[in-house]
């Protein structure tokens, strides 16, 4: 047993330099000289051996230090030889221990070593950086038509995307926001005014929402991304964002490009001009909280799970609100808006024709299909096949239900009057389906059991889904994406895992493991294979992200590009070239996160107790059911490796998704004791995480 000893009984600082010092580091014995331990001034060892820190001795009289002995060995060798030999130790773990011991020369060497592998200019996928914009002035009148307003009445400075922001101190966006405290959000949670909350893109335009204002950028062929619009400062935090950017000189003139923001039940809509200005169209009220905001063509759509839908038409300038059944999912195809409801019905609205077909001031909402079991439609995806004849397109609809079922229904243009016909049914999920995507080649579904993904390959004949062999199973994996237990630290609407991409191309999931992560993992939605991983160039946490399908240049040989847009906690926006990453597919590690990468990500947060995660049932809305625990890691054979759980355990896992959390907590418990805070030393580069030591119990999955 180790016993505490006063400083006087320890090894006093007046001992000879050649005195042998015996150490017990985490249960392993080390012997060295006093001179070896104390040649670096003001370190942990010099303080310990001088008596400034009380010592703890074991039964043999050796000084006990409660740290990891595996990492201590290369540190002691550095003190002996002044040479670094990590011997397979992770660099972040070695840096963390060097900071604890206050070994300044070793800390500087390790920091330089890590900085050589990371650059503020990013890797080959890094495509651009947009600094935080200028904080705008407050909106003068809630219902007045106002143009762009920047601080001081001057146009906001514009920098090209390939430049890094200068060091503005407190004179820029963040300094202004620190001086002006944002009002509390409707949820009562504190807000970060300088944080990017939402990002969306359309064609060559980007809209970025901060807590109380939004900005829009436009890509110009020669000069790159340019700031073209900044909204006035609003009264409440922005919760939803939508953008439409039609072609130049469209039929609707200035209303071909619009951006909308929603807060609570209020929606603000602006018209954007290509030359770099904007004007407020109006303020609209849904009467209930807006949970989805998007454009179908030039029609602005707002929906709520309560069953209310609002439509604003750019031609008639008319805002129409309609009551339907409680809405649990939606999708759009062409000018059709399809709504999945909790009564098992799928309704459709032709939003392009509704102003000409209004009856008694109501939208013509028609029931398209009703689920045979009348389960709630919790996820919806529509695919329009290419026209094969003058009769029109096949309409293929995949939807998921509250009971975990996945169904595919098909409508032939020649049988419009009879309604869609049930084509295929899958019952592979035991939790409500939260996402579904039907594309040209794949059918992808995600359920609430820790984002369990199932995929099928789709066989087509002349563009239409084929009955022989139909859809065949392809892959099963999970996507881990934890969120803060108190909901703070980001906007869940800005951290949607996807899938992203055009339906005639490969789609991807974006995986952000923990709320304050600065690293994102891009994975194929069809197989879960990793495409690439990106890390913020300035080390700040990523708070919002999306994927933009950008139009190609008019130059000969140019093609459309796919970009990953990441909004950071410091207000900046970074762009990553996913087209290049997809071209190099196969060079990244197969599968998702490795065990070491997962532990490194999990070390950045504390897992909430199971009781807090099980305090409330999952939300029925597919857009909000992922707010407590998103998940995505590879595991096609979890049940076969772990065995079949008992019925109570299976029921708990089906309803609450506790299996992963239990395993993570067990993994953390089996690891080393929590590290003590390091003594003051030069700080490492921002965003560098220190992974946990290898756990005693190995996980059954090979990748996540």
XYZ file of C-alpha atoms in Angstrom:
704
model
C 0.000 0.000 0.000
C 1.209 3.470 -0.820
C 1.499 5.880 2.068
C 1.589 9.665 2.043
C 4.809 11.200 3.263
C 5.525 14.828 4.121
C 7.995 16.737 2.038
C 10.636 16.440 4.722
C 10.525 12.650 4.569
C 10.672 12.550 0.797
C 13.715 13.167 -1.308
C 14.853 16.719 -0.477
C 16.278 19.051 -3.053
C 19.712 19.090 -1.316
C 20.434 15.484 -2.369
C 23.438 14.776 -4.609
C 22.817 14.882 -8.421
C 23.905 11.274 -8.776
C 21.413 10.009 -6.191
C 19.303 7.125 -7.475
C 15.565 7.838 -7.434
C 13.099 4.945 -7.457
C 9.695 5.610 -9.016
C 6.500 3.577 -9.071
C 4.525 4.854 -12.080
C 1.106 3.238 -12.278
C 2.429 0.042 -10.645
C 5.623 -0.272 -12.728
C 9.052 0.377 -11.192
C 11.543 2.800 -12.739
C 14.980 3.833 -11.440
C 16.955 6.863 -12.573
C 19.171 9.633 -11.198
C 18.104 12.903 -9.658
C 20.038 14.802 -12.335
C 18.093 13.057 -15.119
C 14.762 14.023 -13.609
C 15.575 17.630 -12.737
C 17.603 19.017 -15.682
C 14.462 20.735 -16.998
C 13.622 23.600 -14.586
C 10.125 24.195 -13.217
C 8.968 20.717 -14.197
C 6.837 18.290 -12.225
C 9.925 16.313 -11.162
C 11.939 19.316 -9.980
C 8.971 20.406 -7.864
C 8.485 16.884 -6.562
C 12.122 16.335 -5.557
C 12.532 19.815 -4.082
C 9.670 19.239 -1.652
C 7.254 21.739 -3.203
C 4.919 18.814 -3.933
C 4.156 16.237 -1.261
C 5.217 12.715 -2.180
C 3.367 9.430 -1.989
C 5.450 6.294 -1.382
C 4.727 2.611 -1.785
C 5.739 -0.157 0.609
C 9.275 -0.266 -0.824
C 9.857 3.478 -0.427
C 9.578 4.284 -4.142
C 7.798 7.512 -5.049
C 4.357 6.657 -6.405
C 3.042 8.575 -9.466
C -0.451 7.663 -10.603
C 0.105 7.942 -14.362
C 0.294 5.600 -17.358
C 3.605 3.655 -17.238
C 3.494 2.844 -20.957
C 3.643 6.516 -21.899
C 6.118 7.311 -19.116
C 8.803 5.032 -20.593
C 9.545 7.180 -23.706
C 9.347 10.322 -21.538
C 12.039 8.958 -19.217
C 14.178 8.014 -22.220
C 13.871 11.598 -23.473
C 15.065 12.896 -20.093
C 18.031 10.524 -20.317
C 19.093 11.023 -23.931
C 17.259 14.181 -25.082
C 16.047 12.122 -28.037
C 12.447 11.231 -28.781
C 11.486 7.602 -29.343
C 7.660 7.214 -29.111
C 7.788 3.429 -29.662
C 4.279 3.175 -31.015
C 2.732 5.580 -28.475
C 0.049 7.851 -29.948
C 1.403 11.368 -30.366
C -1.560 13.021 -28.648
C -1.181 10.785 -25.557
C 2.532 11.560 -25.372
C 1.844 15.287 -25.713
C -0.782 15.142 -22.966
C 1.632 13.461 -20.536
C 4.476 15.809 -21.455
C 2.202 18.734 -20.583
C 1.326 17.125 -17.252
C 4.974 16.720 -16.325
C 5.733 20.256 -17.531
C 8.535 19.167 -19.870
C 8.659 22.259 -22.086
C 11.318 21.056 -24.598
C 9.418 17.811 -25.186
C 6.085 19.630 -25.504
C 7.495 21.965 -28.146
C 9.011 19.088 -30.085
C 5.752 17.117 -30.085
C 3.732 20.166 -31.111
C 6.067 20.824 -34.024
C 5.837 17.179 -35.040
C 2.026 17.349 -35.166
C 2.002 20.722 -36.915
C 4.094 19.267 -39.732
C 1.236 16.857 -40.471
C -1.419 19.575 -40.301
C -1.596 22.861 -42.124
C -3.810 25.925 -41.787
C -4.167 25.623 -45.549
C -5.783 22.178 -45.199
C -5.130 19.069 -47.256
C -5.682 18.453 -50.960
C -9.476 18.413 -50.453
C -9.535 21.869 -48.854
C -11.100 24.203 -51.409
C -11.777 27.519 -49.714
C -12.222 29.520 -46.527
C -14.734 32.317 -45.904
C -14.030 34.412 -42.781
C -16.791 35.552 -40.422
C -18.835 38.416 -41.910
C -19.400 41.810 -40.373
C -22.084 41.910 -37.690
C -25.100 43.787 -39.170
C -27.247 46.483 -37.629
C -30.632 45.679 -36.130
C -33.716 45.427 -38.294
C -35.609 48.702 -38.046
C -39.171 47.542 -38.649
C -40.524 44.019 -38.523
C -42.693 44.561 -41.613
C -40.763 47.111 -43.652
C -39.037 46.343 -46.936
C -35.351 46.857 -46.280
C -32.270 46.231 -48.311
C -28.892 44.975 -47.168
C -27.628 46.702 -44.072
C -24.085 46.396 -42.894
C -22.327 47.982 -39.993
C -21.686 51.666 -40.577
C -23.709 51.701 -43.777
C -20.707 50.561 -45.825
C -20.614 47.415 -47.967
C -19.173 44.439 -46.151
C -15.605 43.609 -47.168
C -15.323 40.660 -49.510
C -12.373 38.288 -49.540
C -11.729 35.480 -51.941
C -12.185 31.944 -50.774
C -8.504 31.077 -50.971
C -7.428 33.626 -48.347
C -7.248 33.242 -44.586
C -8.805 35.889 -42.334
C -6.491 38.464 -40.790
C -6.114 38.674 -37.041
C -8.773 41.257 -36.237
C -8.661 40.836 -32.474
C -11.973 41.989 -31.076
C -12.710 44.300 -33.976
C -14.451 41.705 -36.120
C -17.603 39.678 -35.860
C -16.839 37.881 -32.620
C -15.714 41.018 -30.818
C -18.904 42.817 -31.760
C -21.018 39.901 -30.643
C -19.274 39.627 -27.311
C -20.251 43.226 -26.618
C -23.905 42.712 -27.573
C -25.446 39.787 -25.747
C -27.960 37.865 -27.795
C -31.468 37.443 -26.380
C -32.367 34.037 -24.957
C -33.724 31.497 -27.387
C -37.338 30.312 -27.203
C -36.048 27.048 -25.698
C -34.432 28.978 -22.838
C -30.946 27.662 -23.667
C -27.955 30.008 -24.063
C -26.925 30.888 -27.582
C -23.513 31.371 -29.201
C -23.976 34.473 -31.398
C -20.832 33.952 -33.472
C -21.475 30.289 -34.214
C -22.624 29.066 -37.624
C -25.995 27.456 -36.948
C -27.179 26.451 -40.428
C -25.693 26.131 -43.906
C -27.548 25.430 -47.146
C -26.699 25.759 -50.828
C -28.387 25.740 -54.222
C -26.586 25.834 -57.565
C -23.802 28.442 -57.141
C -25.251 30.121 -54.045
C -24.711 29.541 -50.323
C -26.741 30.785 -47.363
C -25.213 30.779 -43.869
C -27.313 31.418 -40.753
C -25.845 32.752 -37.524
C -27.825 33.256 -34.349
C -29.508 36.532 -35.345
C -28.688 37.137 -39.012
C -27.835 35.365 -42.241
C -25.537 36.011 -45.189
C -25.493 34.766 -48.789
C -22.529 34.082 -51.047
C -22.429 33.658 -54.800
C -19.773 31.837 -56.801
C -18.382 33.931 -59.647
C -16.303 32.111 -62.205
C -13.249 34.375 -62.090
C -13.317 35.828 -58.580
C -14.601 32.907 -56.484
C -17.125 33.175 -53.661
C -18.396 36.705 -53.024
C -20.605 38.012 -50.225
C -23.731 39.412 -51.925
C -26.280 39.773 -49.120
C -26.381 40.263 -45.370
C -29.682 40.406 -43.551
C -30.429 42.858 -40.754
C -30.020 41.617 -37.206
C -33.175 39.810 -36.094
C -34.830 39.639 -32.691
C -34.648 35.870 -32.187
C -32.277 33.025 -33.088
C -32.717 31.556 -36.557
C -33.948 27.946 -36.400
C -34.646 27.065 -40.055
C -33.082 28.203 -43.334
C -34.009 27.737 -47.008
C -32.504 28.969 -50.286
C -33.483 28.811 -53.950
C -31.281 30.097 -56.762
C -32.852 29.733 -60.185
C -31.133 30.489 -63.482
C -30.337 34.073 -64.453
C -33.090 36.074 -66.160
C -35.758 33.613 -65.059
C -39.450 34.043 -65.695
C -40.037 35.492 -62.233
C -37.339 38.146 -62.410
C -35.956 39.123 -59.023
C -37.943 36.346 -57.317
C -35.891 33.673 -59.042
C -33.477 33.837 -56.087
C -34.812 33.885 -52.550
C -33.690 33.071 -49.041
C -35.970 32.429 -46.079
C -35.408 32.087 -42.337
C -37.814 30.840 -39.672
C -37.951 31.435 -35.958
C -40.764 29.840 -33.992
C -43.878 30.337 -36.089
C -42.538 33.393 -37.956
C -40.980 33.244 -41.441
C -38.994 36.035 -43.102
C -38.454 35.991 -46.869
C -35.961 38.011 -48.911
C -35.445 38.385 -52.676
C -31.820 38.295 -53.849
C -30.307 40.096 -56.812
C -27.294 38.739 -58.651
C -25.443 42.073 -58.508
C -25.232 41.849 -54.725
C -28.287 43.231 -52.962
C -31.526 42.008 -51.473
C -34.920 43.210 -50.337
C -37.373 41.871 -47.818
C -40.479 40.370 -49.417
C -42.457 39.962 -46.235
C -43.091 38.271 -42.921
C -45.421 35.265 -42.773
C -46.916 33.378 -39.866
C -47.695 29.681 -39.702
C -49.357 29.898 -36.295
C -47.402 26.896 -34.969
C -43.652 26.202 -34.723
C -42.033 25.738 -38.140
C -40.243 22.392 -38.256
C -39.401 22.222 -41.971
C -38.692 25.090 -44.371
C -37.825 24.523 -48.034
C -38.549 25.585 -51.610
C -40.349 23.603 -54.286
C -39.467 25.598 -57.384
C -40.329 29.173 -56.456
C -42.891 28.149 -53.857
C -41.834 28.482 -50.235
C -43.138 25.625 -48.078
C -43.339 25.539 -44.281
C -44.649 22.540 -42.364
C -45.258 21.563 -38.763
C -45.845 18.172 -37.168
C -49.154 19.500 -35.896
C -50.545 19.064 -39.415
C -50.322 22.621 -40.691
C -48.702 23.554 -44.004
C -48.012 27.028 -45.387
C -47.302 27.828 -49.052
C -46.128 31.152 -50.534
C -46.328 31.463 -54.329
C -43.929 33.789 -56.136
C -46.393 34.487 -58.969
C -49.494 35.387 -56.984
C -47.606 36.725 -53.910
C -50.137 34.786 -51.868
C -49.523 33.058 -48.521
C -51.855 30.152 -47.893
C -52.143 28.038 -44.743
C -53.834 24.636 -44.806
C -54.661 22.084 -42.116
C -53.963 18.412 -42.856
C -53.242 15.348 -40.752
C -50.244 15.494 -38.362
C -47.171 15.490 -40.623
C -44.300 13.095 -39.881
C -42.343 13.238 -43.164
C -42.213 14.953 -46.545
C -40.480 14.932 -49.926
C -40.794 16.771 -53.218
C -40.510 15.660 -56.835
C -40.875 18.231 -59.582
C -43.789 20.448 -58.605
C -45.358 17.803 -56.367
C -45.130 17.951 -52.597
C -45.796 14.666 -50.793
C -46.646 14.545 -47.101
C -46.401 11.454 -44.911
C -48.796 11.559 -41.967
C -49.219 9.670 -38.725
C -52.495 8.092 -39.880
C -50.648 6.022 -42.481
C -51.644 8.171 -45.465
C -49.489 9.865 -48.086
C -50.971 13.122 -49.390
C -49.814 15.199 -52.341
C -50.154 18.841 -53.367
C -49.285 20.248 -56.797
C -47.811 23.493 -55.474
C -47.289 24.927 -58.966
C -50.955 24.697 -59.870
C -52.563 25.304 -56.520
C -53.255 29.047 -57.055
C -55.360 28.132 -60.102
C -57.136 25.245 -58.365
C -58.000 26.723 -55.009
C -61.434 25.770 -53.775
C -63.040 27.594 -50.879
C -59.678 29.157 -50.081
C -58.173 25.707 -49.425
C -55.280 23.892 -51.002
C -56.292 20.827 -52.938
C -54.641 18.188 -50.760
C -55.315 14.718 -52.162
C -54.715 11.355 -50.564
C -52.363 9.358 -52.768
C -51.916 6.148 -50.802
C -52.680 4.597 -47.409
C -50.402 2.112 -45.698
C -52.000 -1.363 -45.505
C -51.293 -1.565 -41.761
C -52.114 2.137 -41.230
C -48.727 2.710 -39.592
C -47.477 6.278 -39.470
C -45.331 7.284 -42.462
C -42.156 8.486 -40.741
C -39.872 8.774 -43.795
C -40.597 9.450 -47.461
C -38.627 9.465 -50.731
C -39.910 10.009 -54.278
C -38.047 9.049 -57.440
C -39.219 10.118 -60.913
C -37.912 7.802 -63.598
C -36.733 9.263 -66.929
C -39.504 9.569 -69.501
C -39.651 6.454 -71.653
C -42.710 7.456 -73.682
C -45.086 10.323 -74.293
C -47.220 9.138 -71.376
C -44.771 10.530 -68.784
C -42.727 9.255 -65.828
C -43.075 6.330 -63.532
C -43.480 7.583 -59.977
C -41.655 5.412 -57.449
C -42.144 6.103 -53.747
C -40.259 4.492 -50.880
C -41.472 5.135 -47.374
C -40.719 3.972 -43.842
C -43.200 3.455 -41.032
C -43.365 3.873 -37.289
C -43.216 0.088 -36.874
C -39.946 -0.188 -38.836
C -41.367 -1.335 -42.158
C -39.957 -0.218 -45.515
C -42.291 -0.254 -48.524
C -41.920 0.657 -52.189
C -44.972 1.696 -54.203
C -45.062 2.417 -57.928
C -47.444 4.415 -60.121
C -47.385 4.023 -63.906
C -48.453 7.130 -65.863
C -51.104 5.099 -67.710
C -52.750 4.034 -64.440
C -52.936 7.375 -62.669
C -56.590 6.955 -61.848
C -56.063 3.729 -59.905
C -53.325 5.057 -57.600
C -49.917 3.574 -56.780
C -49.502 -0.165 -56.347
C -47.513 -1.844 -53.577
C -44.294 -3.194 -55.094
C -42.062 -4.452 -52.262
C -42.000 -4.651 -48.452
C -39.049 -5.070 -46.078
C -39.358 -5.663 -42.333
C -35.708 -5.550 -41.308
C -35.964 -2.658 -38.818
C -37.383 -3.002 -35.315
C -37.393 0.745 -34.633
C -39.164 3.576 -36.455
C -37.600 4.463 -39.792
C -36.242 8.011 -39.619
C -34.751 8.402 -43.113
C -35.210 6.760 -46.476
C -33.782 7.400 -49.929
C -34.691 5.794 -53.246
C -32.212 6.569 -55.998
C -31.377 5.166 -59.388
C -29.215 2.372 -57.998
C -29.952 2.047 -54.295
C -32.643 1.967 -51.639
C -31.358 3.265 -48.287
C -33.209 3.298 -44.963
C -32.154 4.519 -41.508
C -33.968 3.617 -38.291
C -33.966 5.134 -34.807
C -31.840 2.309 -33.359
C -28.633 4.344 -33.236
C -28.923 5.269 -36.914
C -28.898 1.701 -38.153
C -28.613 1.814 -41.966
C -29.831 -0.908 -44.322
C -29.224 -0.671 -48.045
C -30.424 -2.571 -51.097
C -29.275 -2.517 -54.700
C -32.091 -1.675 -57.136
C -32.391 -3.459 -60.456
C -33.908 -1.439 -63.302
C -35.104 -2.234 -66.805
C -35.312 0.710 -69.211
C -35.103 3.050 -66.247
C -37.996 1.464 -64.346
C -37.609 -0.626 -61.216
C -37.610 -4.301 -62.137
C -39.425 -7.138 -60.431
C -36.677 -9.607 -61.368
C -34.798 -9.687 -59.080
C -36.127 -6.411 -57.645
C -34.163 -5.052 -54.693
C -31.444 -7.216 -53.143
C -29.722 -6.619 -49.766
C -26.414 -4.792 -50.051
C -25.073 -3.596 -46.664
C -25.843 -2.985 -43.001
C -23.945 -0.478 -40.864
C -24.394 2.337 -38.353
C -23.490 6.034 -38.233
C -22.485 7.344 -34.804
C -23.381 10.995 -34.219
C -23.871 11.975 -30.588
C -25.476 15.263 -29.616
C -25.248 17.330 -26.476
C -27.623 16.133 -23.764
C -28.820 19.694 -23.095
C -29.203 20.532 -26.773
C -26.595 23.288 -26.570
C -23.504 23.553 -28.715
C -25.088 23.393 -32.142
C -28.309 23.366 -34.092
C -29.567 19.836 -34.766
C -31.093 20.995 -38.061
C -27.595 21.904 -39.250
C -26.096 18.497 -38.410
C -28.206 16.208 -40.576
C -26.253 13.071 -41.495
C -27.840 12.853 -44.976
C -27.730 11.089 -47.338
C -26.561 13.887 -49.633
C -26.135 13.938 -53.405
C -28.012 13.608 -56.662
C -30.178 10.512 -57.014
C -28.452 9.403 -60.201
C -25.043 9.441 -58.497
C -23.346 8.011 -55.416
C -24.692 9.590 -52.243
C -22.842 10.119 -48.972
C -23.446 10.327 -45.236
C -21.642 12.995 -43.196
C -20.623 11.716 -39.768
C -19.881 14.023 -36.868
C -19.243 11.803 -33.866
C -19.396 14.216 -30.908
C -20.913 17.715 -30.584
C -17.629 19.651 -30.333
C -15.770 17.650 -32.972
C -13.603 19.460 -35.502
C -13.362 16.361 -37.701
C -16.015 14.958 -40.050
C -16.100 11.577 -41.779
C -17.620 11.223 -45.255
C -18.998 7.746 -46.021
C -20.803 6.155 -48.936
C -24.490 5.827 -48.169
C -24.719 2.539 -50.062
C -21.972 0.571 -48.283
C -20.737 2.718 -45.387
C -17.234 2.816 -46.877
C -15.211 5.839 -45.885
C -14.660 8.353 -48.674
C -12.494 10.767 -46.686
C -12.214 12.641 -43.413
C -11.761 16.394 -43.045
C -10.593 18.456 -40.089
C -11.199 22.178 -39.600
C -8.168 24.173 -40.695
C -8.370 26.586 -37.754
C -9.047 23.929 -35.102
C -12.482 25.281 -34.171
C -15.411 22.863 -33.687
C -17.698 22.217 -36.637
C -21.233 23.324 -35.772
C -23.085 22.887 -39.095
C -22.503 21.210 -42.437
C -24.146 20.358 -45.747
C -23.238 19.134 -49.228
C -23.593 21.412 -52.272
C -23.937 20.184 -55.835
C -22.327 23.131 -57.605
C -22.800 23.871 -61.313
C -19.759 23.510 -63.501
C -17.937 26.331 -65.184
C -18.861 27.372 -68.711
C -15.312 26.615 -69.738
C -14.664 23.673 -72.033
C -14.207 20.380 -70.210
C -15.622 21.626 -66.910
C -18.016 19.440 -64.937
C -20.245 19.969 -61.895
C -18.492 19.758 -58.549
C -19.651 18.447 -55.198
C -18.533 20.357 -52.112
C -18.787 19.719 -48.393
C -19.524 22.986 -46.584
C -18.612 23.182 -42.897
C -19.603 26.043 -40.616
C -17.380 26.580 -37.598
C -17.930 27.772 -34.040
C -15.856 30.889 -34.741
C -18.180 31.966 -37.580
C -16.030 30.915 -40.525
C -17.039 28.644 -43.404
C -14.794 26.046 -45.033
C -15.266 24.175 -48.307
C -14.003 20.718 -49.223
C -13.883 19.133 -52.677
C -15.840 15.868 -52.467
C -15.575 15.314 -56.220
C -11.828 14.830 -55.871
C -12.412 12.589 -52.850
C -14.894 10.448 -54.795
C -12.447 10.176 -57.697
C -9.874 8.751 -55.281
C -12.326 6.358 -53.635
C -10.560 3.291 -52.318
C -7.511 5.134 -50.997
C -9.185 5.889 -47.658
C -9.435 3.132 -45.008
C -12.235 0.690 -45.716
C -15.318 0.946 -43.516
C -16.030 3.670 -41.003
C -14.067 4.763 -37.932
C -11.435 2.474 -36.495
C -11.535 1.718 -32.770
C -8.666 4.132 -32.151
C -10.436 6.925 -34.056
C -13.681 6.271 -32.189
C -11.945 6.498 -28.809
C -10.211 9.716 -29.852
C -13.569 11.249 -30.755
C -15.357 10.014 -27.614
C -12.652 11.463 -25.370
C -13.846 14.946 -26.374
C -17.125 14.517 -24.492
C -18.655 12.812 -21.466
C -21.329 10.226 -22.134
C -24.590 10.936 -20.335
C -25.907 8.243 -17.958
C -28.368 5.797 -19.425
C -31.122 7.122 -17.179
C -30.956 10.556 -18.791
C -31.033 9.056 -22.269
C -34.046 6.949 -21.385
C -36.024 9.754 -19.817
C -38.286 10.330 -22.839
C -39.431 8.242 -25.785
C -38.111 9.082 -29.239
C -39.895 11.767 -31.206
C -42.264 10.526 -33.911
C -40.970 13.128 -36.338
C -38.145 11.909 -38.554
C -36.713 15.409 -38.582
C -36.472 15.577 -34.790
C -36.110 11.963 -33.716
C -32.335 12.121 -34.110
C -31.785 14.910 -31.571
C -30.869 12.695 -28.615
C -28.592 10.136 -30.256
C -27.563 9.918 -33.922
C -25.453 6.916 -34.803
C -23.522 5.434 -37.720
C -21.021 2.735 -37.520
C -20.346 -0.338 -39.594
C -21.659 -3.652 -38.260
C -23.229 -6.106 -40.598
C -22.870 -8.904 -38.085
C -23.538 -7.379 -34.659
C -26.236 -9.801 -33.617
C -24.297 -12.843 -34.785
C -21.220 -11.754 -32.795
C -22.979 -10.776 -29.596
C -25.666 -13.417 -29.633
C -29.398 -12.860 -29.363
C -30.375 -10.674 -26.380
C -33.043 -11.687 -23.942
C -36.550 -10.368 -24.694
C -36.426 -7.532 -22.112
C -33.020 -6.469 -23.377
C -34.162 -6.686 -26.958
C -37.200 -4.565 -26.170
C -35.073 -1.975 -24.402
C -32.625 -1.850 -27.275
C -35.407 -1.606 -29.815
C -37.095 1.288 -28.033
C -34.213 3.192 -26.529
C -31.104 2.179 -28.497
C -29.180 1.557 -25.293
C -26.887 -1.154 -26.602
C -24.322 1.224 -28.051
C -24.360 3.577 -25.080
C -23.938 0.654 -22.687
C -20.983 -0.579 -24.708
C -19.409 2.857 -24.849
C -19.785 3.349 -21.097
C -18.369 -0.093 -20.445
C -15.510 0.756 -22.786
C -14.824 3.997 -20.914
C -15.046 2.226 -17.540
C -12.569 -0.398 -18.678
C -10.062 2.251 -19.749
C -7.558 4.075 -17.533
C -8.501 6.440 -14.724
C -9.346 10.022 -15.749
C -6.218 12.018 -16.363
C -5.246 14.812 -14.024
C -5.186 18.293 -15.526
C -1.740 19.186 -16.870
C 0.467 21.792 -15.295
C 0.780 25.080 -17.204
C 2.793 24.549 -20.348
C 2.750 25.793 -23.956
C -0.664 24.998 -25.362
C -0.961 22.599 -28.285
C -2.621 23.504 -31.549
C -6.383 23.962 -31.272
C -8.470 20.971 -32.028
C -5.873 18.343 -31.085
C -7.561 15.616 -29.094
C -5.842 13.010 -26.939
C -7.296 9.553 -27.377
C -7.866 7.194 -24.526
C -5.377 4.420 -23.921
C -6.294 1.066 -25.496
C -9.208 -0.370 -23.500
C -9.026 -3.681 -21.717
C -12.033 -5.001 -23.580
C -11.944 -5.037 -27.372
C -15.081 -4.048 -29.273
C -16.660 -6.638 -31.499
C -16.969 -4.304 -34.492
C -13.976 -3.837 -36.741
C -15.010 -0.354 -37.832
C -17.633 2.262 -37.059
